[in-house]
Amino acid sequence: MNDLPDRLRELLLDTGYTIDGVRERLGTVAATALAREETVPALRATRDGDPLATLIRLWWLGVPIEAPGWLPVDGLAAAGLVTSAGGLVTSTVHLQPWETGGYVVSDRKVRPGDPALREDHVVGAGGASANLAQLVSRRPVGRALDLGTGCGVQVLHLAGRAGEVVATDVNPRALELAQLSWALSGIEGVDARRGSLFDPVEGERFDLVVSNPPFVISPRGRFTYRESGFEADGFCRDLVRLAPRFLSPGGTCQLLANWLHVDGEDWRDRVGGWLAGTGCDGWVVQRDVQDPAEYAELWLRDAAEQGTPRYRELYDDWLAWFESMDVTGIGFGWISLHDSGSLDPVVRVEELGQRVELPVGEYVDEVLASIGATHRLTGEELLGARLEVAEGVLEERSGPPGAEDPATIVLRQTRGLRRSARVGTVEAALAGVCDGDYPLDPLLAAIAELTGEDAGVLRARAPEVLRPLLAEGFFHISTS
Ligand SMILES: C[S@@+](CC[C@H](N)C(=O)[O-])C[C@H]1O[C@@H](n2cnc3c(N)ncnc32)[C@H](O)[C@@H]1O
């Protein structure tokens, strides 16, 4: 039984039950239909009864299969992965290959018409899991914590980058399935602990804390996999407020979160307020906003509750509860905290709607560093600094045909967060000459001479206009 994970992993790989194998076998039409919860095309694509089709039916589609001789059914049944009766094998879990090359074990996603979700449902790895994994810093770390590990997917991404990993969850069933995920992925030594929020790690410190928390904001905590039972967006707030106590010097905490938009309150103040007083530099990004109806529908659909007798009642309840709090929308986004050790920390709160270069984790440390360093740079230090325009920044000029000067100049990042900024002629000229060789001051003097502008005025204005461009990564300070 103990060598079952190794044997099963070997079987899965030999059969081609991998991300690419499943994708290729299903084809685009069936895969896209599955994303809409429609299984018929996938069932048609797996009619042949060969080993890969059989495993896709068993563990991806959740269809009972006739017991094939090559599947170690007794061992799998003993490990709680299948049940077997009358020659038919039925999966008790969803076992999916994951992009790291490992495997993730969870409960199966419910589809319309399925029995209601169990309260201790363990959610599978999906879009949100991938979003967090993409956001998390790639920097190698000593100790890492995955808070709310669920099926254990974040650990698959941390393994190899962290010397030691602690993973926690309130749901004991989540920890059981996570341990299966890690065993099937060949990951050893994860310290799995049960408990709420930071309770299981009281008094400890981590270089990296990651969490895809139970962020769903609902009137009642009905499902542990997505709702904490805390009031409104209080779980994410408390996670952010408590995190710094568990960070080692220089440590980072990164999480996904939802927050309320309340009539008469700027959401930036609400979420910015969670980070104020943490002593950490912070970066809050709102990626999307939904109105209350869209939000309630999304999560009722997620639990396959549309079309059930309670749907209208649950929907109405959810909306009435939002209305009682004057909620106008719900924001989705990322929160990153960095313990920079500075006595003058800064929190940047912003909306980013555009597609960004993935994975953000490749450059998130740089983003946090730019935000912090720019905030703490004095005007004199800035004027003495050697700036470099960031790689991939383009300049776009537009205006009426034949005009001598452009009406607008835009600097556009083709890399990273792909921001754009409308700038004046001086910043545009600086973008053309800043290659890290000369301090800003003499460059400004040269630009003043060329353009006929007053050098003193340019100098006085420079920190104000350049600070946002530095914080947003259009320029870097050269350290070479
Ligand atoms: C959205 S799932 C995330 C699972 C996984 N980490 C991922 O990235 O897909 C949230 C997890 O938080 C757990 N959870 C719920 N309440 C919690 C609490 N108070 N403290 C810690 N974890 C909690 C749930 O059991 C669930 O496994």
Coordinates of N, CA and C in Angstrom, one line a residue, residues 352 354 387-398 406-434 440 447 465-476:
L352 N -5.6 47.0 -12.4 CA -4.9 46.6 -13.7 C -5.8 45.7 -14.4
Q354 N -5.4 45.1 -17.8 CA -4.8 44.6 -19.1 C -4.2 43.2 -18.8
L387 N 19.4 56.9 -14.2 CA 18.2 56.1 -14.6 C 18.5 55.4 -15.9
E388 N 17.8 54.2 -16.0 CA 17.8 53.4 -17.2 C 16.4 53.2 -17.7
V389 N 16.1 53.4 -18.9 CA 14.7 53.1 -19.4 C 14.6 51.6 -19.4
A390 N 13.4 51.1 -19.0 CA 13.2 49.7 -18.8 C 13.2 49.0 -20.2
E391 N 13.6 47.7 -20.2 CA 13.7 47.0 -21.5 C 12.2 46.8 -22.0
G392 N 12.1 47.0 -23.3 CA 10.8 46.8 -23.9 C 9.9 48.0 -23.9
V393 N 10.3 49.2 -23.4 CA 9.5 50.3 -23.4 C 9.5 51.0 -24.8
L394 N 8.3 51.2 -25.3 CA 8.1 51.8 -26.6 C 7.5 53.2 -26.4
E395 N 7.8 54.1 -27.4 CA 7.2 55.4 -27.4 C 6.3 55.5 -28.5
E396 N 5.0 56.0 -28.3 CA 4.0 56.1 -29.3 C 3.7 57.6 -29.4
R397 N 3.8 58.2 -30.6 CA 3.4 59.6 -30.8 C 2.2 59.6 -31.7
S398 N 1.2 60.5 -31.3 CA 0.1 60.6 -32.3 C -0.3 62.1 -32.3
P406 N 3.7 66.3 -31.7 CA 2.6 65.3 -31.5 C 1.6 65.9 -30.4
A407 N 0.4 65.5 -30.6 CA -0.6 65.9 -29.6 C -0.4 65.1 -28.3
T408 N -0.1 63.8 -28.5 CA 0.1 63.0 -27.3 C 1.4 62.1 -27.5
I409 N 2.0 61.8 -26.4 CA 3.2 60.9 -26.4 C 2.9 59.9 -25.3
V410 N 2.9 58.6 -25.6 CA 2.6 57.6 -24.7 C 3.8 56.6 -24.6
L411 N 4.3 56.3 -23.4 CA 5.3 55.3 -23.2 C 4.5 54.0 -22.9
R412 N 4.9 53.0 -23.6 CA 4.1 51.7 -23.4 C 5.1 50.6 -23.1
Q413 N 4.8 49.8 -22.0 CA 5.7 48.7 -21.7 C 5.2 47.5 -22.5
T414 N 6.1 46.8 -23.2 CA 5.7 45.6 -23.9 C 6.1 44.4 -23.1
R415 N 6.6 44.6 -21.9 CA 7.0 43.5 -21.0 C 6.3 43.7 -19.7
G416 N 6.4 42.7 -18.8 CA 5.9 42.9 -17.4 C 4.5 43.2 -17.3
L417 N 4.2 44.2 -16.6 CA 2.7 44.6 -16.3 C 2.1 45.3 -17.5
R418 N 2.9 45.6 -18.5 CA 2.3 46.2 -19.8 C 1.5 47.4 -19.5
R419 N 2.1 48.3 -18.7 CA 1.5 49.6 -18.4 C 1.7 50.5 -19.5
S420 N 0.8 51.6 -19.6 CA 1.1 52.7 -20.5 C 1.0 54.0 -19.7
A421 N 1.7 55.0 -20.1 CA 1.6 56.3 -19.4 C 1.7 57.4 -20.4
R422 N 0.8 58.4 -20.3 CA 0.9 59.5 -21.2 C 2.0 60.5 -20.6
V423 N 2.9 60.9 -21.3 CA 4.0 61.7 -20.8 C 4.2 63.0 -21.6
G424 N 5.0 63.9 -21.0 CA 5.4 65.1 -21.7 C 6.7 65.0 -22.5
T425 N 7.1 66.0 -23.2 CA 8.2 65.9 -24.1 C 9.5 65.7 -23.3
V426 N 9.6 66.2 -22.1 CA 10.8 66.0 -21.3 C 11.0 64.6 -20.9
E427 N 9.9 63.9 -20.3 CA 10.0 62.5 -19.9 C 10.3 61.7 -21.2
A428 N 9.7 62.0 -22.3 CA 9.9 61.3 -23.5 C 11.4 61.4 -23.9
A429 N 11.9 62.6 -23.8 CA 13.4 62.9 -24.2 C 14.2 62.0 -23.2
L430 N 13.9 62.0 -21.9 CA 14.7 61.2 -21.0 C 14.6 59.8 -21.3
A431 N 13.4 59.3 -21.7 CA 13.3 57.9 -22.1 C 14.3 57.5 -23.3
G432 N 14.5 58.6 -24.1 CA 15.4 58.4 -25.2 C 16.9 58.4 -24.8
V433 N 17.3 59.0 -23.7 CA 18.7 59.1 -23.4 C 19.1 58.4 -22.1
C434 N 18.1 58.0 -21.3 CA 18.5 57.4 -20.0 C 19.0 55.9 -20.2
L440 N 20.8 62.0 -13.6 CA 19.6 62.8 -14.2 C 19.9 64.3 -14.3
I447 N 18.8 68.7 -21.8 CA 17.4 68.7 -22.5 C 16.9 70.2 -22.4
V465 N 7.4 64.3 -11.6 CA 6.9 63.6 -12.8 C 7.6 62.2 -13.0
L466 N 8.8 62.1 -12.5 CA 9.5 60.9 -12.7 C 9.2 59.8 -11.6
R467 N 8.8 60.2 -10.4 CA 8.5 59.3 -9.4 C 7.5 58.2 -9.8
P468 N 6.3 58.6 -10.4 CA 5.4 57.6 -10.8 C 5.9 56.7 -11.9
L469 N 6.7 57.3 -12.8 CA 7.3 56.4 -13.9 C 8.3 55.4 -13.3
L470 N 9.0 55.8 -12.3 CA 9.9 54.9 -11.6 C 9.1 53.8 -10.9
A471 N 8.1 54.2 -10.1 CA 7.3 53.3 -9.3 C 6.6 52.3 -10.2
E472 N 6.3 52.7 -11.4 CA 5.6 51.9 -12.4 C 6.5 51.1 -13.3
G473 N 7.8 51.2 -13.1 CA 8.7 50.4 -13.8 C 9.0 50.9 -15.2
F474 N 8.8 52.1 -15.6 CA 9.2 52.6 -16.9 C 10.7 52.9 -16.9
F475 N 11.2 53.3 -15.7 CA 12.6 53.5 -15.5 C 13.1 52.7 -14.3
H476 N 14.4 52.4 -14.3 CA 15.0 51.7 -13.1 C 16.2 52.6 -12.8

